[in-house]
XYZ file of C-alpha atoms in Angstrom:
659
model
C -0.136 -0.017 0.036
C 2.728 2.236 1.070
C 4.442 1.804 -2.438
C 1.347 2.921 -4.232
C 0.586 5.658 -1.777
C 3.849 6.882 -0.497
C 2.362 9.255 1.998
C 3.906 9.422 5.655
C 0.453 9.279 7.333
C 0.209 5.822 5.971
C 3.640 4.527 6.383
C 3.085 5.791 10.096
C -0.219 3.787 10.402
C 1.254 0.540 8.814
C 4.195 0.820 11.027
C 1.757 0.976 14.293
C 0.006 -1.828 13.165
C 2.886 -4.155 12.420
C 4.459 -3.367 16.074
C 0.866 -3.915 17.649
C 0.230 -7.176 15.637
C 3.643 -8.709 14.597
C 1.971 -12.185 14.621
C -0.585 -11.417 12.085
C 2.194 -10.005 9.782
C 5.019 -12.548 10.017
C 4.080 -14.264 6.634
C 4.414 -10.756 4.825
C 8.061 -10.289 4.175
C 7.797 -6.720 3.105
C 6.538 -5.968 6.544
C 9.998 -6.234 8.151
C 10.844 -2.582 6.824
C 8.297 -1.322 9.345
C 9.867 -3.537 12.195
C 13.453 -3.087 11.266
C 14.717 0.465 11.664
C 17.506 2.333 13.352
C 15.813 2.879 16.607
C 14.626 -0.546 17.216
C 18.001 -2.010 16.440
C 20.036 0.626 18.495
C 17.684 -0.182 21.530
C 17.651 -3.840 20.973
C 13.726 -3.776 20.740
C 11.926 -6.841 21.994
C 9.900 -6.587 18.739
C 12.607 -7.902 16.962
C 12.679 -11.198 18.579
C 9.733 -11.897 16.274
C 12.239 -12.105 13.279
C 13.070 -15.668 14.234
C 9.784 -16.711 12.711
C 9.262 -14.093 10.188
C 8.810 -14.888 6.598
C 12.377 -14.548 4.607
C 12.520 -11.234 2.287
C 14.319 -10.817 -0.618
C 17.947 -11.392 -1.321
C 18.577 -7.517 -2.034
C 16.688 -6.510 1.134
C 18.706 -9.033 3.116
C 21.938 -7.359 2.226
C 20.448 -4.013 3.217
C 20.058 -5.770 6.703
C 23.613 -6.812 6.769
C 24.583 -3.109 6.535
C 24.772 -0.229 9.113
C 22.835 0.672 11.166
C 20.851 -2.663 11.298
C 23.854 -5.205 11.341
C 24.295 -4.316 15.188
C 21.387 -6.325 15.983
C 21.902 -9.969 16.415
C 18.123 -10.969 15.406
C 18.448 -8.845 12.386
C 21.728 -10.514 11.265
C 20.159 -13.679 11.852
C 17.275 -13.216 10.007
C 19.215 -11.881 6.967
C 21.533 -14.738 6.955
C 18.310 -17.362 7.198
C 17.344 -15.575 4.068
C 20.444 -16.182 2.273
C 20.500 -19.777 2.925
C 17.003 -19.998 1.049
C 18.814 -19.341 -2.150
C 20.961 -21.217 -4.455
C 24.639 -20.300 -4.940
C 23.870 -19.357 -8.457
C 21.547 -16.708 -7.102
C 23.913 -15.450 -4.299
C 26.990 -15.084 -6.712
C 24.949 -12.131 -8.278
C 25.242 -10.161 -5.182
C 28.859 -10.952 -4.437
C 30.180 -7.398 -4.535
C 27.718 -6.305 -1.806
C 28.388 -9.470 0.255
C 31.838 -8.634 0.379
C 31.255 -5.225 1.443
C 28.976 -6.448 4.243
C 31.778 -8.483 5.598
C 33.309 -5.159 7.162
C 30.296 -5.369 9.611
C 30.254 -9.328 10.201
C 31.025 -8.889 13.821
C 29.681 -12.093 14.981
C 31.381 -14.093 12.054
C 27.907 -15.301 10.822
C 28.179 -14.220 7.348
C 31.795 -15.597 7.008
C 30.554 -19.101 8.345
C 27.690 -19.035 5.667
C 30.177 -18.099 2.999
C 32.461 -20.686 3.747
C 29.723 -23.569 4.027
C 28.775 -22.421 0.205
C 32.624 -22.734 -0.459
C 32.840 -26.153 0.514
C 29.840 -27.314 -2.053
C 30.199 -24.818 -5.019
C 33.260 -24.433 -7.287
C 31.839 -21.852 -9.416
C 30.813 -19.585 -6.349
C 34.249 -20.215 -4.901
C 36.060 -18.800 -8.085
C 33.728 -15.889 -8.309
C 34.442 -14.928 -4.385
C 38.152 -15.197 -4.824
C 38.060 -12.776 -7.905
C 35.911 -10.280 -5.820
C 38.037 -10.819 -2.666
C 41.266 -10.176 -4.900
C 39.384 -6.946 -6.265
C 38.891 -5.489 -2.694
C 42.446 -6.409 -1.281
C 45.119 -3.588 -1.307
C 48.613 -5.097 -1.748
C 50.607 -2.135 -0.851
C 53.879 -3.655 -1.786
C 52.959 -3.665 -5.621
C 51.712 -0.095 -5.851
C 53.320 3.042 -6.460
C 52.811 6.066 -4.084
C 50.499 7.967 -6.408
C 48.352 4.643 -6.776
C 47.994 4.485 -2.939
C 47.278 7.985 -2.559
C 44.292 7.452 -4.864
C 42.867 4.366 -2.269
C 40.511 5.663 0.318
C 40.438 4.592 3.854
C 37.503 2.478 3.938
C 39.319 0.458 1.117
C 42.457 -0.367 3.225
C 39.881 -1.186 6.471
C 38.109 -3.746 4.041
C 41.394 -5.113 2.831
C 42.557 -5.758 6.233
C 39.278 -7.649 7.015
C 39.459 -9.740 3.839
C 43.214 -10.809 3.705
C 42.727 -13.301 6.674
C 39.195 -14.565 5.291
C 40.911 -15.058 1.978
C 43.262 -17.435 3.589
C 40.342 -19.155 5.315
C 38.649 -19.660 1.873
C 41.597 -21.471 0.305
C 42.207 -23.548 3.549
C 38.464 -24.722 3.019
C 39.231 -26.336 -0.613
C 39.816 -30.183 -0.957
C 42.700 -31.314 -3.352
C 40.409 -31.456 -6.426
C 39.316 -27.708 -5.619
C 42.754 -26.717 -5.118
C 43.944 -27.997 -8.598
C 40.832 -26.414 -10.268
C 41.781 -22.870 -8.644
C 45.335 -23.117 -9.876
C 44.751 -24.069 -13.418
C 41.735 -21.506 -13.768
C 43.583 -18.620 -12.130
C 47.021 -19.150 -13.564
C 45.527 -19.084 -17.090
C 43.800 -16.097 -16.907
C 46.028 -14.165 -14.917
C 48.428 -14.889 -17.620
C 46.219 -13.351 -20.348
C 45.223 -10.277 -18.178
C 48.958 -9.737 -17.410
C 49.638 -9.168 -21.203
C 47.274 -6.161 -21.148
C 49.621 -4.558 -18.832
C 52.850 -5.654 -20.684
C 51.780 -3.917 -23.444
C 51.252 -0.752 -22.158
C 54.834 0.322 -22.680
C 55.270 -1.064 -25.955
C 54.886 1.275 -29.078
C 51.525 1.441 -30.670
C 52.569 0.040 -34.052
C 54.235 -2.979 -32.470
C 51.410 -4.134 -30.080
C 49.508 -6.295 -32.165
C 52.522 -8.190 -33.124
C 53.951 -8.519 -29.542
C 50.298 -9.567 -28.554
C 50.565 -12.540 -30.922
C 54.048 -13.584 -29.551
C 52.645 -13.609 -26.159
C 49.469 -15.668 -27.055
C 51.462 -18.336 -28.470
C 53.206 -19.391 -25.054
C 49.686 -20.011 -23.270
C 47.907 -22.979 -23.891
C 44.475 -23.879 -22.388
C 43.696 -27.217 -20.343
C 40.528 -29.215 -20.483
C 39.585 -28.159 -16.878
C 39.003 -24.366 -18.086
C 35.705 -22.463 -18.299
C 34.918 -18.807 -19.129
C 34.683 -16.673 -16.057
C 32.059 -14.319 -17.724
C 29.884 -17.416 -18.567
C 30.309 -20.597 -16.387
C 28.113 -22.563 -18.750
C 30.700 -22.851 -21.357
C 34.033 -24.925 -21.232
C 37.143 -23.779 -23.284
C 38.378 -26.164 -25.740
C 40.804 -23.986 -27.590
C 41.938 -20.471 -28.696
C 42.267 -18.759 -31.896
C 45.442 -16.755 -30.748
C 46.090 -15.519 -34.399
C 42.927 -13.314 -34.107
C 43.602 -11.937 -30.809
C 43.725 -7.969 -30.887
C 44.750 -4.972 -29.206
C 41.808 -2.426 -28.607
C 42.002 1.376 -28.934
C 42.249 3.175 -25.507
C 43.563 6.442 -24.164
C 46.165 5.137 -21.623
C 45.515 1.352 -21.368
C 45.818 -1.515 -24.014
C 42.751 -3.820 -23.678
C 43.214 -6.954 -25.491
C 40.563 -9.125 -27.229
C 41.055 -13.001 -27.292
C 38.764 -15.540 -29.044
C 38.072 -18.738 -27.389
C 36.382 -21.917 -28.715
C 34.130 -23.119 -26.177
C 31.499 -25.681 -25.890
C 28.302 -26.056 -23.672
C 29.077 -27.661 -20.291
C 26.363 -30.387 -19.339
C 23.703 -29.064 -17.272
C 23.364 -29.599 -13.577
C 27.061 -30.086 -13.066
C 29.122 -28.161 -10.846
C 32.594 -26.753 -12.339
C 35.071 -29.685 -12.555
C 32.405 -32.365 -11.982
C 32.063 -32.945 -15.860
C 35.587 -33.129 -16.481
C 36.046 -36.893 -16.285
C 33.234 -37.422 -18.439
C 34.528 -34.882 -21.271
C 38.552 -35.125 -20.811
C 38.891 -37.388 -23.623
C 36.421 -35.406 -25.856
C 37.768 -32.174 -24.881
C 41.405 -33.294 -25.574
C 40.817 -34.257 -28.952
C 39.073 -31.050 -29.505
C 41.774 -29.110 -28.317
C 44.259 -30.964 -30.608
C 42.090 -30.115 -33.594
C 41.631 -26.691 -32.434
C 45.331 -25.810 -31.835
C 46.156 -27.846 -35.328
C 43.739 -25.529 -37.187
C 44.278 -21.912 -36.113
C 43.822 -19.892 -38.805
C 43.233 -16.398 -37.564
C 39.744 -15.955 -39.553
C 37.623 -12.881 -38.489
C 35.977 -13.365 -34.916
C 32.200 -13.703 -34.558
C 30.351 -14.795 -31.457
C 27.797 -16.913 -33.503
C 30.513 -18.268 -35.690
C 30.936 -22.271 -35.350
C 33.938 -24.318 -36.658
C 33.325 -27.755 -37.867
C 33.809 -29.329 -34.571
C 30.605 -27.515 -33.569
C 32.603 -25.289 -30.964
C 31.386 -21.721 -30.704
C 33.949 -18.723 -31.211
C 33.496 -16.520 -28.025
C 35.641 -13.621 -27.782
C 36.430 -11.782 -24.352
C 37.948 -8.715 -23.633
C 40.588 -8.609 -20.841
C 41.726 -5.080 -19.129
C 44.661 -4.346 -16.910
C 45.070 -1.218 -15.073
C 41.114 -0.365 -15.330
C 38.853 -0.327 -12.360
C 35.765 -2.241 -13.770
C 33.806 -1.969 -10.692
C 31.650 0.638 -11.688
C 30.757 -1.594 -14.871
C 29.924 -4.495 -12.646
C 27.662 -2.328 -10.478
C 26.059 -0.746 -13.672
C 25.449 -4.160 -15.243
C 24.096 -5.788 -12.065
C 21.474 -2.901 -11.783
C 20.581 -3.385 -15.433
C 20.262 -7.182 -15.158
C 17.816 -6.630 -12.388
C 16.045 -4.043 -14.517
C 15.586 -6.860 -17.352
C 14.545 -9.524 -14.656
C 11.685 -7.044 -13.789
C 10.658 -6.489 -17.428
C 10.662 -9.915 -18.607
C 8.646 -10.933 -15.338
C 5.812 -8.602 -16.077
C 6.269 -8.996 -19.706
C 7.196 -5.575 -20.949
C 8.587 -5.404 -24.326
C 11.708 -3.578 -23.098
C 14.961 -4.879 -24.398
C 18.266 -4.991 -22.176
C 21.479 -6.772 -22.697
C 23.480 -6.960 -19.451
C 26.818 -8.438 -20.844
C 28.838 -9.903 -18.128
C 31.918 -8.139 -16.591
C 34.282 -10.100 -14.049
C 36.644 -8.241 -11.842
C 39.657 -10.613 -11.421
C 41.849 -8.258 -9.284
C 42.584 -4.848 -8.266
C 42.381 -2.753 -11.577
C 42.141 -6.152 -13.628
C 38.741 -7.309 -15.357
C 37.435 -9.673 -18.099
C 34.439 -8.386 -20.146
C 32.001 -10.357 -22.284
C 31.661 -9.046 -25.766
C 28.316 -8.005 -27.476
C 27.643 -10.504 -30.032
C 26.753 -9.297 -33.574
C 26.923 -5.793 -32.869
C 28.791 -2.679 -34.212
C 29.170 0.651 -32.189
C 27.756 3.881 -33.700
C 31.122 5.185 -34.241
C 32.303 1.824 -36.381
C 28.842 2.149 -38.404
C 30.253 5.807 -39.040
C 33.537 4.531 -40.536
C 31.356 2.499 -42.943
C 28.872 4.881 -44.281
C 28.977 8.131 -45.931
C 30.133 11.497 -43.857
C 27.106 13.301 -42.703
C 24.949 10.077 -42.845
C 22.789 9.139 -39.976
C 20.876 6.021 -38.641
C 17.662 6.356 -40.544
C 19.636 6.027 -43.765
C 21.598 3.314 -42.304
C 18.391 1.371 -41.533
C 16.934 1.927 -44.994
C 19.915 0.388 -46.743
C 20.455 -2.640 -44.382
C 16.775 -3.429 -43.831
C 15.054 -2.197 -47.076
C 12.613 0.716 -47.704
C 10.683 2.102 -44.708
C 7.407 0.334 -45.660
C 9.106 -3.072 -45.599
C 8.438 -5.594 -42.817
C 12.075 -5.996 -42.072
C 12.636 -2.235 -41.748
C 9.518 -1.952 -39.398
C 10.604 -4.771 -37.256
C 14.313 -3.394 -37.013
C 12.639 0.192 -35.939
C 10.502 -1.685 -33.306
C 13.677 -3.387 -31.803
C 15.211 0.094 -31.752
C 12.386 1.542 -30.085
C 12.104 -1.194 -27.410
C 15.725 -1.021 -26.802
C 15.944 2.791 -26.695
C 13.090 3.034 -24.268
C 14.734 0.567 -21.842
C 18.372 2.064 -22.031
C 17.001 5.500 -21.532
C 15.478 4.705 -18.406
C 18.360 3.111 -17.182
C 20.679 5.819 -18.237
C 18.435 8.535 -16.461
C 18.276 6.372 -13.059
C 21.727 5.308 -12.894
C 22.733 8.871 -14.303
C 25.165 6.972 -16.982
C 27.426 9.568 -18.744
C 30.132 9.379 -21.212
C 27.294 8.459 -24.078
C 29.393 9.033 -27.026
C 28.880 7.005 -30.188
C 31.896 4.819 -29.345
C 29.748 3.517 -26.307
C 26.552 2.900 -28.088
C 26.121 -0.505 -29.858
C 23.592 -1.520 -32.656
C 23.246 -5.489 -33.014
C 22.064 -7.029 -36.346
C 18.335 -6.872 -35.233
C 18.098 -3.118 -34.661
C 18.617 -3.180 -30.960
C 20.482 -0.476 -29.242
C 23.221 -1.667 -26.625
C 24.887 0.635 -24.281
C 28.460 -0.467 -23.139
C 31.403 0.855 -20.909
C 29.783 2.174 -17.606
C 32.691 4.063 -16.112
C 30.837 7.095 -15.306
C 27.684 6.462 -13.338
C 25.692 8.033 -10.278
C 28.044 11.138 -9.333
C 30.989 11.182 -11.661
C 31.142 12.356 -15.371
C 33.871 13.390 -17.597
C 34.924 16.835 -16.941
C 33.904 16.792 -13.217
C 31.422 19.314 -12.254
C 31.916 21.090 -15.295
C 30.939 18.136 -17.722
C 28.721 18.985 -20.692
C 26.509 16.132 -19.975
C 25.458 16.756 -16.472
C 22.280 18.746 -17.828
C 21.375 15.891 -20.287
C 18.969 13.159 -18.263
C 19.766 10.974 -21.273
C 20.811 10.800 -24.951
C 18.051 11.405 -27.496
C 19.453 13.067 -30.569
C 18.341 14.028 -33.737
C 19.075 11.033 -35.767
C 17.402 8.612 -33.112
C 14.111 10.821 -33.452
C 14.252 10.644 -37.370
C 14.469 7.051 -36.655
C 11.075 7.063 -34.814
C 9.491 9.101 -37.539
C 9.825 12.443 -36.070
C 9.233 14.812 -39.091
C 11.148 17.581 -37.691
C 14.061 15.530 -36.990
C 13.839 14.081 -40.532
C 13.716 17.552 -42.367
C 17.078 18.198 -40.425
C 18.392 14.862 -41.457
C 17.086 15.629 -45.196
C 19.054 18.894 -45.204
C 22.131 17.133 -44.432
C 21.851 14.309 -46.870
C 18.726 14.760 -49.137
C 19.641 12.107 -51.785
C 19.582 9.235 -49.081
C 16.090 10.094 -47.829
C 12.613 9.184 -49.386
C 11.991 12.835 -49.861
C 9.990 12.660 -53.197
C 6.281 14.027 -53.041
C 4.572 10.771 -53.160
C 6.762 9.355 -50.467
C 6.519 12.224 -48.294
C 2.508 12.695 -48.429
C 2.347 8.894 -47.564
C 3.890 9.397 -44.415
C 1.676 12.129 -42.941
C 2.747 12.903 -39.362
C 3.887 9.493 -38.805
C 7.230 9.965 -40.650
C 7.095 6.791 -42.877
C 5.064 4.902 -40.388
C 1.677 4.608 -42.269
C 2.218 0.789 -42.465
C 3.683 0.444 -39.220
C 1.022 2.235 -37.474
C -1.194 -1.149 -37.530
C 1.898 -3.052 -36.402
C 2.860 -0.946 -33.600
C -0.724 -0.870 -32.121
C -0.967 -4.563 -32.777
C 2.178 -5.118 -30.567
C 1.176 -2.644 -28.032
C -2.198 -4.541 -27.314
C -0.592 -7.864 -27.655
C 2.405 -7.392 -25.567
C 1.510 -4.527 -23.393
C -2.119 -4.183 -22.887
C -4.714 -6.721 -21.783
C -8.634 -6.566 -22.856
C -9.293 -4.699 -19.606
C -7.112 -1.981 -21.013
C -8.389 0.900 -23.308
C -5.695 1.563 -26.185
C -6.436 3.706 -29.232
C -4.159 4.886 -31.905
C -5.050 7.131 -34.567
C -2.380 6.546 -37.532
C -3.607 9.717 -39.516
C -2.559 11.987 -36.680
C -0.061 10.033 -35.207
C -1.809 10.028 -31.831
C -1.309 7.389 -29.113
C -3.650 7.542 -26.241
C -3.481 4.942 -23.417
C -5.596 4.757 -20.499
C -5.096 1.859 -17.956
C -6.910 0.974 -14.656
C -4.486 -0.649 -12.155
C -1.279 0.994 -11.374
C 0.534 -1.626 -9.397
C 3.524 -3.383 -10.960
C 4.980 -5.651 -8.397
C 6.192 -9.118 -9.195
C 2.757 -10.432 -9.077
C 1.009 -8.033 -11.172
C 0.048 -8.031 -14.686
C 2.422 -5.831 -16.986
C -0.633 -4.065 -18.647
C -1.611 -2.685 -14.985
C 0.051 0.665 -15.629
C -1.796 3.954 -15.468
C -0.517 6.101 -18.234
C -3.166 8.825 -17.591
C -4.098 10.058 -21.245
C -4.465 13.886 -19.777
C -0.761 13.695 -19.291
C -0.389 13.103 -22.999
C -1.888 16.259 -24.631
C 0.964 16.844 -26.980
C 0.762 13.204 -28.405
C -0.827 14.595 -31.789
C 2.570 16.660 -32.240
C 4.643 13.655 -32.478
C 4.825 10.380 -34.572
C 3.210 7.226 -33.462
C 6.407 5.410 -33.111
C 7.593 7.998 -30.810
C 4.634 7.990 -28.786
C 5.003 4.443 -28.379
C 8.704 5.227 -27.129
C 7.228 7.524 -24.637
C 4.427 5.208 -23.654
C 7.015 2.331 -22.956
C 9.391 4.794 -20.961
C 6.730 5.480 -18.817
C 5.534 2.112 -18.100
C 9.432 0.894 -17.685
C 9.941 3.661 -15.350
C 6.914 3.045 -13.208
C 7.951 -0.752 -13.047
C 11.510 0.305 -11.767
C 10.003 2.560 -9.047
C 7.867 -0.684 -7.997
C 11.449 -2.169 -7.139
C 13.160 0.704 -5.992
C 14.087 -0.593 -2.673
C 15.968 -3.253 -4.241
C 17.951 -0.866 -6.411
C 18.361 1.548 -3.458
C 19.423 -1.424 -1.172
C 22.376 -2.834 -3.144
C 23.420 0.986 -4.017
C 23.341 1.832 -0.408
C 25.784 -1.135 0.499
C 28.283 0.074 -2.032
C 28.359 3.377 -0.942
C 31.352 2.217 1.630
C 33.179 0.815 -1.044
C 35.053 3.841 -1.855
C 34.233 4.050 -5.588
C 34.586 7.338 -7.038
C 30.834 7.178 -8.323
C 29.711 7.706 -4.597
C 31.879 10.411 -3.848
C 29.213 12.710 -2.725
C 27.259 12.315 0.598
C 23.905 12.613 -1.053
C 24.688 10.121 -3.819
C 21.670 7.821 -2.692
C 19.394 10.918 -1.961
C 19.973 11.704 -5.696
C 19.457 8.195 -6.810
C 16.173 8.237 -4.575
C 15.074 11.597 -6.620
C 15.688 10.281 -9.676
C 13.214 7.297 -8.728
C 10.700 9.841 -7.322
C 10.426 8.179 -3.998
C 7.990 9.337 -1.706
C 6.252 10.699 -4.493
C 2.847 9.819 -5.989
C 2.502 7.550 -9.518
C 0.906 10.711 -11.023
C 3.882 12.932 -9.898
C 6.409 10.204 -11.158
C 4.423 10.400 -14.642
C 4.856 13.960 -14.863
C 8.382 13.913 -13.621
C 9.631 11.336 -16.354
C 7.780 13.014 -19.114
C 9.536 16.281 -18.034
C 13.172 14.375 -18.332
C 12.071 13.118 -21.804
C 11.234 16.533 -22.870
C 14.466 17.878 -21.739
C 16.459 15.236 -23.400
C 14.734 15.626 -26.748
C 17.298 16.956 -28.998
C 19.057 18.224 -26.180
C 22.092 20.772 -27.460
C 24.584 19.390 -24.815
C 24.435 16.040 -26.345
C 25.443 17.253 -29.780
C 28.257 19.406 -28.280
C 29.601 16.335 -26.346
C 29.345 14.352 -29.304
C 31.297 17.035 -31.367
C 33.711 17.436 -28.625
C 34.593 13.491 -28.805
C 34.624 13.883 -32.635
C 37.211 16.360 -32.484
C 39.297 15.323 -29.634
C 39.016 11.635 -29.521
C 38.000 11.036 -33.287
C 34.731 9.383 -32.359
C 32.192 9.534 -35.105
C 28.786 11.287 -34.682
C-alpha cells in the first residue's frame, strides 16, 4: 500500500499496526521494513525477536539488513543470514560485490561461516568469490605512491578484514578444488597480465607482440569462461587476438573456442566424462588456428562456438560491474511482467584490483564503427533503410520496433543510474536493430569533466538521428537537409507518411504489438495513424512481481502533446513511462544494493547525497501521477538536447569518435 500511496501518514499507520500485531504480519516479508529500523536495532527492541519466525525477505533486502545501522542487532543479522540460506549459490553469486562489502560489519562471523559453507559445495561460487576478494584486497607492496594516495581509508579497512578471510577460503578447499583453482586462475592471470605488458610497447608493435605472448599460452581441459560458466574452453584462436583502442591502457580481445557444459554439473564435475573428447577437440583446435575474423555466433566444424572476451589491466571495472548488475535487475523485472523492453546486460568480472574480463556483445557494431562504413554526414535513418530495406518493408518496421524497445529501456536505465560518457563509441547496434549501451565508467555522481562536464544537464541521450528513426518529422527534415539524396523525400513518399514520418504501414503493427504485449483486454488503447496520436488509459497502477504488465496508469490527460509527435515516438514515450513505473515498484532493491556499495570507496559515490539523488531520480515518496509527470519532463529535456550534440562534437574533434 505504501508503495502505491507513498504518504507519511500511511507509513506511520502501517508501522503502528505491524508493531501492535506482529504475529499477524509474520507471513509478509515486506512488513519487516516497518519493524527493522535504526531505533529498534539501537535499543535492541523486543519486537525484533519476532524475526526468528518471520517469513524470509528478498535477497537484496537481506543485504540491506547486513549493513549499518541494522547489522548491530543479532536478531536482524540472523534473519538476514536465514534469508540467504534460502537461495542457491547461483543466485547469491550475483550479489557477491555487496556481500563482500558486508563482511566489514560481520562482528559475529555469521556471514563468514555462511560463505565458507557454500565454498565447500560450489566451485563456481568459490572462484567468483576469490576474484571479488582479490579486487578489494590492497597489496601495498605492488603499488606506487601515487596509486596508494588514490585509495580511500575504507578500502584499506576492508582489505585488512579480507586478507585473513581469503586464507580461510583457500584452506576450505579439497585437493580437487585446489587443482581447479590453480589451473583457472593461472591461465586467466597470464592473459590479463599481457594487457599490462603491452602498455610500454610502441603502438605499431603492440599487435605483433600480443600474438607472440599468446603463442606461449596453452589452455587445459578443465577451464571455463569466467564471464559465462556454462561454457568450457576447448581452444583459442590466438592469431585472431587483437589490441583495442584506449587512451592510456591496452585492452586485448581474445577469441576462445568453447562448448556447452553439461547442465546440472558444478565446475570440475564434468571433467572426467568429457576429458577425452575435449583433449581431442583441443588438438584439432590448436592444429587448425587460422586467424579467421571473429564472430560470437560463428562455429567451426567441430561445433565449438567462438567466444571472444576482452581483458583489461590497469582499469577499475567495478563501476561497470555495478551498473550491469542493476541493469540485469531491470531486465528481470521487465521479463517477469512481460514489458517489451530490451536490455543486454553483458557480464563483467573483476579478477583483481584494476583487472577485469569483459564479455563481448555479439553481432553488433558501435555507432562509431557504423560511421566508418557509411558516408560522412549520414545517419541512422539512412543506415536502417540501406540495411533493412524501404521504410514500408516488414524488415525495416521490425528493426525500428526493436530500436524503440531498446531505446526506451536504456533511456530509463541511463537516467536512473545517471550514466554519462554516452558518445557513439559506447552505443552499439546489433543485427536486429537493438541499441545496446556499453562502458559504464561514469555513473551516479561522476562524469567526464567533473562538475564542469557537458553532459550533466542531459537526462539521457535522445538525438536528432534517433528521433528521425522514430518518425519524428522535424528530425527527419533536419536529416534531409544534411543528405537529401539518401532519404525518401519525393512527394509521393512524403505525402504517404503524413505525421507518422513513414509509419503509415507500421502504425497497425505498433498498435498490434502494443495491444498484444503491453495491454490486456481490460485496457483501453486507441491509436490514430492519421494524426500520429497514441492514447493510453489503463486502470490498475501496481507493477510488483505479481502484477500484470498492463497494469500501468499512463493517464491520457498527461499526453496532451501526443498529436504533435509520430506514433512510434509516442510508443517510445509510453514504454518509457511504463518501464519507469515498473522500476519504481522495485526501487527498494535498487536502492538497497546501491547503499551497500556506498562504503566501498568507489568514485561514483564520492558525494554524501548519492543515494538521496538516486531516490530523487526514482521519485521516491511521490505519487504515481507525480512520477509520470516527472519522467515526461525528463523526456522533453532530453529531446534534441543541445549538450548531447556538443559532447558528440567534442568527442569527434578530440578523440576521433564519429557522430
